[in-house]
Amino acid sequence: MDFNLRTPGPTPVPEDILQASAAQMINHRGPEFKSLIESVTSKIKEVFQTSNDLYILTSSGTGALESAVVNTISPNDSVLSISVGVFGDRFSQIAHMYGADVTDLKIEAGKAVDPEQIRKELNSNPKISTVIVTHNETSTGITNDLQSIAQVVKGEFDKLLLVDSVSGMGSIPCPVDSWDLDVVASGSQKGWMAQPGLAFISVSKEAWEAQSKATTPRFYFDWEKAEQYLQRGQNPWTPAISVMYAMDKSLTMILNEGLGAVYERHQTIATKTREAVKSIGLELFADEKYASNTVTAVKAPDGINCGELLSNLRTKYNIVLAGGQAYLEGTMFRIGHLGFVPEKEIDEVIDALKKELGR
């Protein structure tokens, strides 16, 4: 059964990409894979808009975040974590787990961080060496002003900046080099229109300097191993070859469309979704000034059980939305609109919500 899958990841995979991923297996130590990984890496760097080193990891986006931490941060290093939701909390938890001395700047759910708050924290604690932040927070439907954040963190204080753009990169602007972002992570199952299984991480010269000094143990996510093997056209470990084929096709589609057109398409569908939600009397969860173009978070109406609503949408209309996560469970539901999103599927969601909620 085909569902109208409107979660913020995994996202629907277009037919051409599905067919590409069905290619027969190849030797991951052979010339065919060398050509494939070189093609995919080069095209991902175009989307990242970076000349920095970039590595493809066989993992979820969370694996890329862990790789950022273990390669650049040592136990007891002072780290500022900026969280605007569940995934920001996760980034902080990873740093805590590996022994960093983390200062948590937690922002009210549904709000974005004000760069002035970051400036205040960095002024008050000069020992902070690294700042970790989520670019696009799908748990609350918020996009942080990453360019302004980088201007403070890098331009004013010259701290290392690690960015979770797992759900942002490829859907909303995130030019790595022009914004001076040290480490940026993303994942194949988001706006890239591919299946889960691969993560991507860009590494600046400053990040490499931090890596050379970091003492946190690392094995699977060791960037030095990734670099050594990439020079031979390989991954250190057995890669998700089928997803590599999918990414090669999806990247061709993205680059043929043009990044500007991709971003505009996401903005258009996001605006349509937000306006449609408001038109049936529902309230947005996120501050609209910083509302994400990849997902719309909607406050649960009074008297409505979110779990029952989502179950009814699935069983009666074949529509799959996402609920609130962790401490946000029951307070909201979320409509994903990143990657491959026919407008008619958003119309179907709104029509089903009107029927279920009696709007």
mmCIF file with all atom_site columns, C-alpha atoms in Angstrom, residues 192-340:
data_model
loop_
_atom_site.group_PDB
_atom_site.id
_atom_site.type_symbol
_atom_site.label_atom_id
_atom_site.label_alt_id
_atom_site.label_comp_id
_atom_site.label_asym_id
_atom_site.label_entity_id
_atom_site.label_seq_id
_atom_site.pdbx_PDB_ins_code
_atom_site.Cartn_x
_atom_site.Cartn_y
_atom_site.Cartn_z
_atom_site.occupancy
_atom_site.B_iso_or_equiv
_atom_site.pdbx_formal_charge
_atom_site.auth_seq_id
_atom_site.auth_comp_id
_atom_site.auth_asym_id
_atom_site.auth_atom_id
_atom_site.pdbx_PDB_model_num
ATOM 1   C CA . TRP A 1 192 ? 18.022 14.401 -0.730  1.00 0.00 ? 192 TRP A CA 1
ATOM 2   C CA . MET A 1 193 ? 15.065 12.165 -1.723  1.00 0.00 ? 193 MET A CA 1
ATOM 3   C CA . ALA A 1 194 ? 16.937 8.925  -1.033  1.00 0.00 ? 194 ALA A CA 1
ATOM 4   C CA . GLN A 1 195 ? 16.548 6.062  1.399   1.00 0.00 ? 195 GLN A CA 1
ATOM 5   C CA . PRO A 1 196 ? 18.017 6.122  4.924   1.00 0.00 ? 196 PRO A CA 1
ATOM 6   C CA . GLY A 1 197 ? 21.504 4.734  5.356   1.00 0.00 ? 197 GLY A CA 1
ATOM 7   C CA . LEU A 1 198 ? 24.068 7.402  4.473   1.00 0.00 ? 198 LEU A CA 1
ATOM 8   C CA . ALA A 1 199 ? 25.255 10.521 6.247   1.00 0.00 ? 199 ALA A CA 1
ATOM 9   C CA . PHE A 1 200 ? 27.482 13.298 4.956   1.00 0.00 ? 200 PHE A CA 1
ATOM 10  C CA . ILE A 1 201 ? 29.923 15.513 6.818   1.00 0.00 ? 201 ILE A CA 1
ATOM 11  C CA . SER A 1 202 ? 32.090 18.403 5.673   1.00 0.00 ? 202 SER A CA 1
ATOM 12  C CA . VAL A 1 203 ? 35.310 19.219 7.513   1.00 0.00 ? 203 VAL A CA 1
ATOM 13  C CA . SER A 1 204 ? 37.128 22.573 7.442   1.00 0.00 ? 204 SER A CA 1
ATOM 14  C CA . LYS A 1 205 ? 40.852 23.178 7.970   1.00 0.00 ? 205 LYS A CA 1
ATOM 15  C CA . GLU A 1 206 ? 40.056 24.441 11.477  1.00 0.00 ? 206 GLU A CA 1
ATOM 16  C CA . ALA A 1 207 ? 38.137 21.243 12.181  1.00 0.00 ? 207 ALA A CA 1
ATOM 17  C CA . TRP A 1 208 ? 41.116 19.197 11.027  1.00 0.00 ? 208 TRP A CA 1
ATOM 18  C CA . GLU A 1 209 ? 43.333 21.164 13.415  1.00 0.00 ? 209 GLU A CA 1
ATOM 19  C CA . ALA A 1 210 ? 40.940 20.307 16.236  1.00 0.00 ? 210 ALA A CA 1
ATOM 20  C CA . GLN A 1 211 ? 40.912 16.685 15.086  1.00 0.00 ? 211 GLN A CA 1
ATOM 21  C CA . SER A 1 212 ? 44.688 16.471 15.324  1.00 0.00 ? 212 SER A CA 1
ATOM 22  C CA . LYS A 1 213 ? 44.509 17.465 19.013  1.00 0.00 ? 213 LYS A CA 1
ATOM 23  C CA . ALA A 1 214 ? 41.317 15.645 20.071  1.00 0.00 ? 214 ALA A CA 1
ATOM 24  C CA . THR A 1 215 ? 41.891 12.685 22.388  1.00 0.00 ? 215 THR A CA 1
ATOM 25  C CA . THR A 1 216 ? 38.412 11.150 22.361  1.00 0.00 ? 216 THR A CA 1
ATOM 26  C CA . PRO A 1 217 ? 38.629 7.481  21.239  1.00 0.00 ? 217 PRO A CA 1
ATOM 27  C CA . ARG A 1 218 ? 37.203 6.868  17.788  1.00 0.00 ? 218 ARG A CA 1
ATOM 28  C CA . PHE A 1 219 ? 37.162 3.951  15.403  1.00 0.00 ? 219 PHE A CA 1
ATOM 29  C CA . TYR A 1 220 ? 34.177 3.621  13.069  1.00 0.00 ? 220 TYR A CA 1
ATOM 30  C CA . PHE A 1 221 ? 33.834 7.398  12.672  1.00 0.00 ? 221 PHE A CA 1
ATOM 31  C CA . ASP A 1 222 ? 37.542 8.259  12.445  1.00 0.00 ? 222 ASP A CA 1
ATOM 32  C CA . TRP A 1 223 ? 37.937 10.958 9.784   1.00 0.00 ? 223 TRP A CA 1
ATOM 33  C CA . GLU A 1 224 ? 41.562 10.016 9.162   1.00 0.00 ? 224 GLU A CA 1
ATOM 34  C CA . LYS A 1 225 ? 40.455 6.547  8.092   1.00 0.00 ? 225 LYS A CA 1
ATOM 35  C CA . ALA A 1 226 ? 37.735 8.091  5.915   1.00 0.00 ? 226 ALA A CA 1
ATOM 36  C CA . GLU A 1 227 ? 40.309 10.315 4.201   1.00 0.00 ? 227 GLU A CA 1
ATOM 37  C CA . GLN A 1 228 ? 42.821 7.523  3.697   1.00 0.00 ? 228 GLN A CA 1
ATOM 38  C CA . TYR A 1 229 ? 40.256 5.280  2.051   1.00 0.00 ? 229 TYR A CA 1
ATOM 39  C CA . LEU A 1 230 ? 38.665 8.059  -0.010  1.00 0.00 ? 230 LEU A CA 1
ATOM 40  C CA . GLN A 1 231 ? 42.064 8.643  -1.612  1.00 0.00 ? 231 GLN A CA 1
ATOM 41  C CA . ARG A 1 232 ? 41.665 5.095  -2.965  1.00 0.00 ? 232 ARG A CA 1
ATOM 42  C CA . GLY A 1 233 ? 38.044 5.628  -3.958  1.00 0.00 ? 233 GLY A CA 1
ATOM 43  C CA . GLN A 1 234 ? 36.664 3.603  -1.060  1.00 0.00 ? 234 GLN A CA 1
ATOM 44  C CA . ASN A 1 235 ? 34.945 3.754  2.317   1.00 0.00 ? 235 ASN A CA 1
ATOM 45  C CA . PRO A 1 236 ? 36.778 2.301  5.341   1.00 0.00 ? 236 PRO A CA 1
ATOM 46  C CA . TRP A 1 237 ? 33.827 -0.028 5.983   1.00 0.00 ? 237 TRP A CA 1
ATOM 47  C CA . THR A 1 238 ? 31.232 -1.757 3.804   1.00 0.00 ? 238 THR A CA 1
ATOM 48  C CA . PRO A 1 239 ? 29.043 1.063  2.458   1.00 0.00 ? 239 PRO A CA 1
ATOM 49  C CA . ALA A 1 240 ? 25.331 1.157  1.667   1.00 0.00 ? 240 ALA A CA 1
ATOM 50  C CA . ILE A 1 241 ? 25.904 0.700  -2.052  1.00 0.00 ? 241 ILE A CA 1
ATOM 51  C CA . SER A 1 242 ? 22.224 0.829  -3.021  1.00 0.00 ? 242 SER A CA 1
ATOM 52  C CA . VAL A 1 243 ? 21.795 4.181  -1.290  1.00 0.00 ? 243 VAL A CA 1
ATOM 53  C CA . MET A 1 244 ? 24.947 5.422  -3.033  1.00 0.00 ? 244 MET A CA 1
ATOM 54  C CA . TYR A 1 245 ? 23.288 4.647  -6.361  1.00 0.00 ? 245 TYR A CA 1
ATOM 55  C CA . ALA A 1 246 ? 20.165 6.464  -5.174  1.00 0.00 ? 246 ALA A CA 1
ATOM 56  C CA . MET A 1 247 ? 22.192 9.498  -4.114  1.00 0.00 ? 247 MET A CA 1
ATOM 57  C CA . ASP A 1 248 ? 24.010 9.629  -7.434  1.00 0.00 ? 248 ASP A CA 1
ATOM 58  C CA . LYS A 1 249 ? 20.657 9.874  -9.212  1.00 0.00 ? 249 LYS A CA 1
ATOM 59  C CA . SER A 1 250 ? 19.051 12.272 -6.723  1.00 0.00 ? 250 SER A CA 1
ATOM 60  C CA . LEU A 1 251 ? 22.035 14.615 -6.850  1.00 0.00 ? 251 LEU A CA 1
ATOM 61  C CA . THR A 1 252 ? 21.848 14.733 -10.626 1.00 0.00 ? 252 THR A CA 1
ATOM 62  C CA . MET A 1 253 ? 18.169 15.691 -10.335 1.00 0.00 ? 253 MET A CA 1
ATOM 63  C CA . ILE A 1 254 ? 18.876 18.353 -7.679  1.00 0.00 ? 254 ILE A CA 1
ATOM 64  C CA . LEU A 1 255 ? 21.748 19.933 -9.587  1.00 0.00 ? 255 LEU A CA 1
ATOM 65  C CA . ASN A 1 256 ? 19.837 19.866 -12.884 1.00 0.00 ? 256 ASN A CA 1
ATOM 66  C CA . GLU A 1 257 ? 16.970 21.687 -11.184 1.00 0.00 ? 257 GLU A CA 1
ATOM 67  C CA . GLY A 1 258 ? 19.401 24.174 -9.646  1.00 0.00 ? 258 GLY A CA 1
ATOM 68  C CA . LEU A 1 259 ? 19.862 24.933 -5.958  1.00 0.00 ? 259 LEU A CA 1
ATOM 69  C CA . GLY A 1 260 ? 18.021 28.246 -6.205  1.00 0.00 ? 260 GLY A CA 1
ATOM 70  C CA . ALA A 1 261 ? 15.010 26.536 -7.745  1.00 0.00 ? 261 ALA A CA 1
ATOM 71  C CA . VAL A 1 262 ? 15.115 23.777 -5.113  1.00 0.00 ? 262 VAL A CA 1
ATOM 72  C CA . TYR A 1 263 ? 15.101 26.318 -2.286  1.00 0.00 ? 263 TYR A CA 1
ATOM 73  C CA . GLU A 1 264 ? 12.311 28.307 -3.926  1.00 0.00 ? 264 GLU A CA 1
ATOM 74  C CA . ARG A 1 265 ? 10.241 25.156 -4.380  1.00 0.00 ? 265 ARG A CA 1
ATOM 75  C CA . HIS A 1 266 ? 10.594 24.319 -0.698  1.00 0.00 ? 266 HIS A CA 1
ATOM 76  C CA . GLN A 1 267 ? 9.668  27.854 0.307   1.00 0.00 ? 267 GLN A CA 1
ATOM 77  C CA . THR A 1 268 ? 6.594  27.794 -1.938  1.00 0.00 ? 268 THR A CA 1
ATOM 78  C CA . ILE A 1 269 ? 5.270  24.482 -0.597  1.00 0.00 ? 269 ILE A CA 1
ATOM 79  C CA . ALA A 1 270 ? 6.006  25.538 2.990   1.00 0.00 ? 270 ALA A CA 1
ATOM 80  C CA . THR A 1 271 ? 4.100  28.790 2.584   1.00 0.00 ? 271 THR A CA 1
ATOM 81  C CA . LYS A 1 272 ? 1.209  26.924 0.996   1.00 0.00 ? 272 LYS A CA 1
ATOM 82  C CA . THR A 1 273 ? 1.144  24.447 3.882   1.00 0.00 ? 273 THR A CA 1
ATOM 83  C CA . ARG A 1 274 ? 1.277  27.081 6.619   1.00 0.00 ? 274 ARG A CA 1
ATOM 84  C CA . GLU A 1 275 ? -1.438 29.186 5.015   1.00 0.00 ? 275 GLU A CA 1
ATOM 85  C CA . ALA A 1 276 ? -3.646 26.139 4.490   1.00 0.00 ? 276 ALA A CA 1
ATOM 86  C CA . VAL A 1 277 ? -3.209 25.092 8.129   1.00 0.00 ? 277 VAL A CA 1
ATOM 87  C CA . LYS A 1 278 ? -4.209 28.545 9.337   1.00 0.00 ? 278 LYS A CA 1
ATOM 88  C CA . SER A 1 279 ? -7.127 28.690 6.916   1.00 0.00 ? 279 SER A CA 1
ATOM 89  C CA . ILE A 1 280 ? -8.839 25.790 8.715   1.00 0.00 ? 280 ILE A CA 1
ATOM 90  C CA . GLY A 1 281 ? -8.421 27.407 12.109  1.00 0.00 ? 281 GLY A CA 1
ATOM 91  C CA . LEU A 1 282 ? -5.315 25.584 13.309  1.00 0.00 ? 282 LEU A CA 1
ATOM 92  C CA . GLU A 1 283 ? -2.396 27.303 15.042  1.00 0.00 ? 283 GLU A CA 1
ATOM 93  C CA . LEU A 1 284 ? 1.251  26.995 14.082  1.00 0.00 ? 284 LEU A CA 1
ATOM 94  C CA . PHE A 1 285 ? 3.589  25.755 16.805  1.00 0.00 ? 285 PHE A CA 1
ATOM 95  C CA . ALA A 1 286 ? 6.653  27.599 15.511  1.00 0.00 ? 286 ALA A CA 1
ATOM 96  C CA . ASP A 1 287 ? 7.361  31.312 15.510  1.00 0.00 ? 287 ASP A CA 1
ATOM 97  C CA . GLU A 1 288 ? 6.424  32.050 11.911  1.00 0.00 ? 288 GLU A CA 1
ATOM 98  C CA . LYS A 1 289 ? 9.426  34.347 11.433  1.00 0.00 ? 289 LYS A CA 1
ATOM 99  C CA . TYR A 1 290 ? 11.650 31.291 11.804  1.00 0.00 ? 290 TYR A CA 1
ATOM 100 C CA . ALA A 1 291 ? 9.258  28.608 10.552  1.00 0.00 ? 291 ALA A CA 1
ATOM 101 C CA . SER A 1 292 ? 11.020 25.851 8.657   1.00 0.00 ? 292 SER A CA 1
ATOM 102 C CA . ASN A 1 293 ? 10.519 25.334 4.947   1.00 0.00 ? 293 ASN A CA 1
ATOM 103 C CA . THR A 1 294 ? 10.886 21.577 5.471   1.00 0.00 ? 294 THR A CA 1
ATOM 104 C CA . VAL A 1 295 ? 8.186  20.841 8.053   1.00 0.00 ? 295 VAL A CA 1
ATOM 105 C CA . THR A 1 296 ? 5.160  22.564 9.554   1.00 0.00 ? 296 THR A CA 1
ATOM 106 C CA . ALA A 1 297 ? 4.515  21.962 13.247  1.00 0.00 ? 297 ALA A CA 1
ATOM 107 C CA . VAL A 1 298 ? 0.858  22.415 14.232  1.00 0.00 ? 298 VAL A CA 1
ATOM 108 C CA . LYS A 1 299 ? -0.452 22.854 17.772  1.00 0.00 ? 299 LYS A CA 1
ATOM 109 C CA . ALA A 1 300 ? -2.901 20.176 18.819  1.00 0.00 ? 300 ALA A CA 1
ATOM 110 C CA . PRO A 1 301 ? -6.389 21.714 19.068  1.00 0.00 ? 301 PRO A CA 1
ATOM 111 C CA . ASP A 1 302 ? -8.009 21.673 22.502  1.00 0.00 ? 302 ASP A CA 1
ATOM 112 C CA . GLY A 1 303 ? -9.770 18.399 23.189  1.00 0.00 ? 303 GLY A CA 1
ATOM 113 C CA . ILE A 1 304 ? -8.013 16.536 20.372  1.00 0.00 ? 304 ILE A CA 1
ATOM 114 C CA . ASN A 1 305 ? -5.968 13.425 21.072  1.00 0.00 ? 305 ASN A CA 1
ATOM 115 C CA . CYS A 1 306 ? -3.007 13.626 18.696  1.00 0.00 ? 306 CYS A CA 1
ATOM 116 C CA . GLY A 1 307 ? -2.413 9.885  18.744  1.00 0.00 ? 307 GLY A CA 1
ATOM 117 C CA . GLU A 1 308 ? -5.977 9.153  17.680  1.00 0.00 ? 308 GLU A CA 1
ATOM 118 C CA . LEU A 1 309 ? -5.873 11.866 15.025  1.00 0.00 ? 309 LEU A CA 1
ATOM 119 C CA . LEU A 1 310 ? -2.699 10.489 13.454  1.00 0.00 ? 310 LEU A CA 1
ATOM 120 C CA . SER A 1 311 ? -4.059 6.938  13.608  1.00 0.00 ? 311 SER A CA 1
ATOM 121 C CA . ASN A 1 312 ? -7.283 7.983  11.875  1.00 0.00 ? 312 ASN A CA 1
ATOM 122 C CA . LEU A 1 313 ? -5.390 9.834  9.153   1.00 0.00 ? 313 LEU A CA 1
ATOM 123 C CA . ARG A 1 314 ? -3.371 6.713  8.489   1.00 0.00 ? 314 ARG A CA 1
ATOM 124 C CA . THR A 1 315 ? -6.161 4.140  8.519   1.00 0.00 ? 315 THR A CA 1
ATOM 125 C CA . LYS A 1 316 ? -8.886 6.189  6.833   1.00 0.00 ? 316 LYS A CA 1
ATOM 126 C CA . TYR A 1 317 ? -6.906 8.315  4.371   1.00 0.00 ? 317 TYR A CA 1
ATOM 127 C CA . ASN A 1 318 ? -3.504 6.579  3.970   1.00 0.00 ? 318 ASN A CA 1
ATOM 128 C CA . ILE A 1 319 ? -1.833 9.762  5.219   1.00 0.00 ? 319 ILE A CA 1
ATOM 129 C CA . VAL A 1 320 ? 1.150  9.499  7.546   1.00 0.00 ? 320 VAL A CA 1
ATOM 130 C CA . LEU A 1 321 ? 2.049  12.569 9.599   1.00 0.00 ? 321 LEU A CA 1
ATOM 131 C CA . ALA A 1 322 ? 4.502  12.830 12.487  1.00 0.00 ? 322 ALA A CA 1
ATOM 132 C CA . GLY A 1 323 ? 3.564  13.471 16.089  1.00 0.00 ? 323 GLY A CA 1
ATOM 133 C CA . GLY A 1 324 ? 5.450  15.410 18.722  1.00 0.00 ? 324 GLY A CA 1
ATOM 134 C CA . GLN A 1 325 ? 8.676  13.880 19.990  1.00 0.00 ? 325 GLN A CA 1
ATOM 135 C CA . ALA A 1 326 ? 9.834  13.315 23.582  1.00 0.00 ? 326 ALA A CA 1
ATOM 136 C CA . TYR A 1 327 ? 8.514  16.110 25.818  1.00 0.00 ? 327 TYR A CA 1
ATOM 137 C CA . LEU A 1 328 ? 6.474  17.471 22.894  1.00 0.00 ? 328 LEU A CA 1
ATOM 138 C CA . GLU A 1 329 ? 4.428  14.286 22.466  1.00 0.00 ? 329 GLU A CA 1
ATOM 139 C CA . GLY A 1 330 ? 0.712  15.028 22.420  1.00 0.00 ? 330 GLY A CA 1
ATOM 140 C CA . THR A 1 331 ? 1.177  18.772 22.027  1.00 0.00 ? 331 THR A CA 1
ATOM 141 C CA . MET A 1 332 ? 1.443  18.899 18.247  1.00 0.00 ? 332 MET A CA 1
ATOM 142 C CA . PHE A 1 333 ? 1.611  17.106 14.946  1.00 0.00 ? 333 PHE A CA 1
ATOM 143 C CA . ARG A 1 334 ? 3.966  17.764 12.059  1.00 0.00 ? 334 ARG A CA 1
ATOM 144 C CA . ILE A 1 335 ? 3.530  17.871 8.284   1.00 0.00 ? 335 ILE A CA 1
ATOM 145 C CA . GLY A 1 336 ? 6.741  17.162 6.387   1.00 0.00 ? 336 GLY A CA 1
ATOM 146 C CA . HIS A 1 337 ? 7.291  18.868 3.043   1.00 0.00 ? 337 HIS A CA 1
ATOM 147 C CA . LEU A 1 338 ? 10.924 18.333 2.124   1.00 0.00 ? 338 LEU A CA 1
ATOM 148 C CA . GLY A 1 339 ? 12.365 16.542 -0.847  1.00 0.00 ? 339 GLY A CA 1
ATOM 149 C CA . PHE A 1 340 ? 9.810  15.100 -3.274  1.00 0.00 ? 340 PHE A CA 1
#
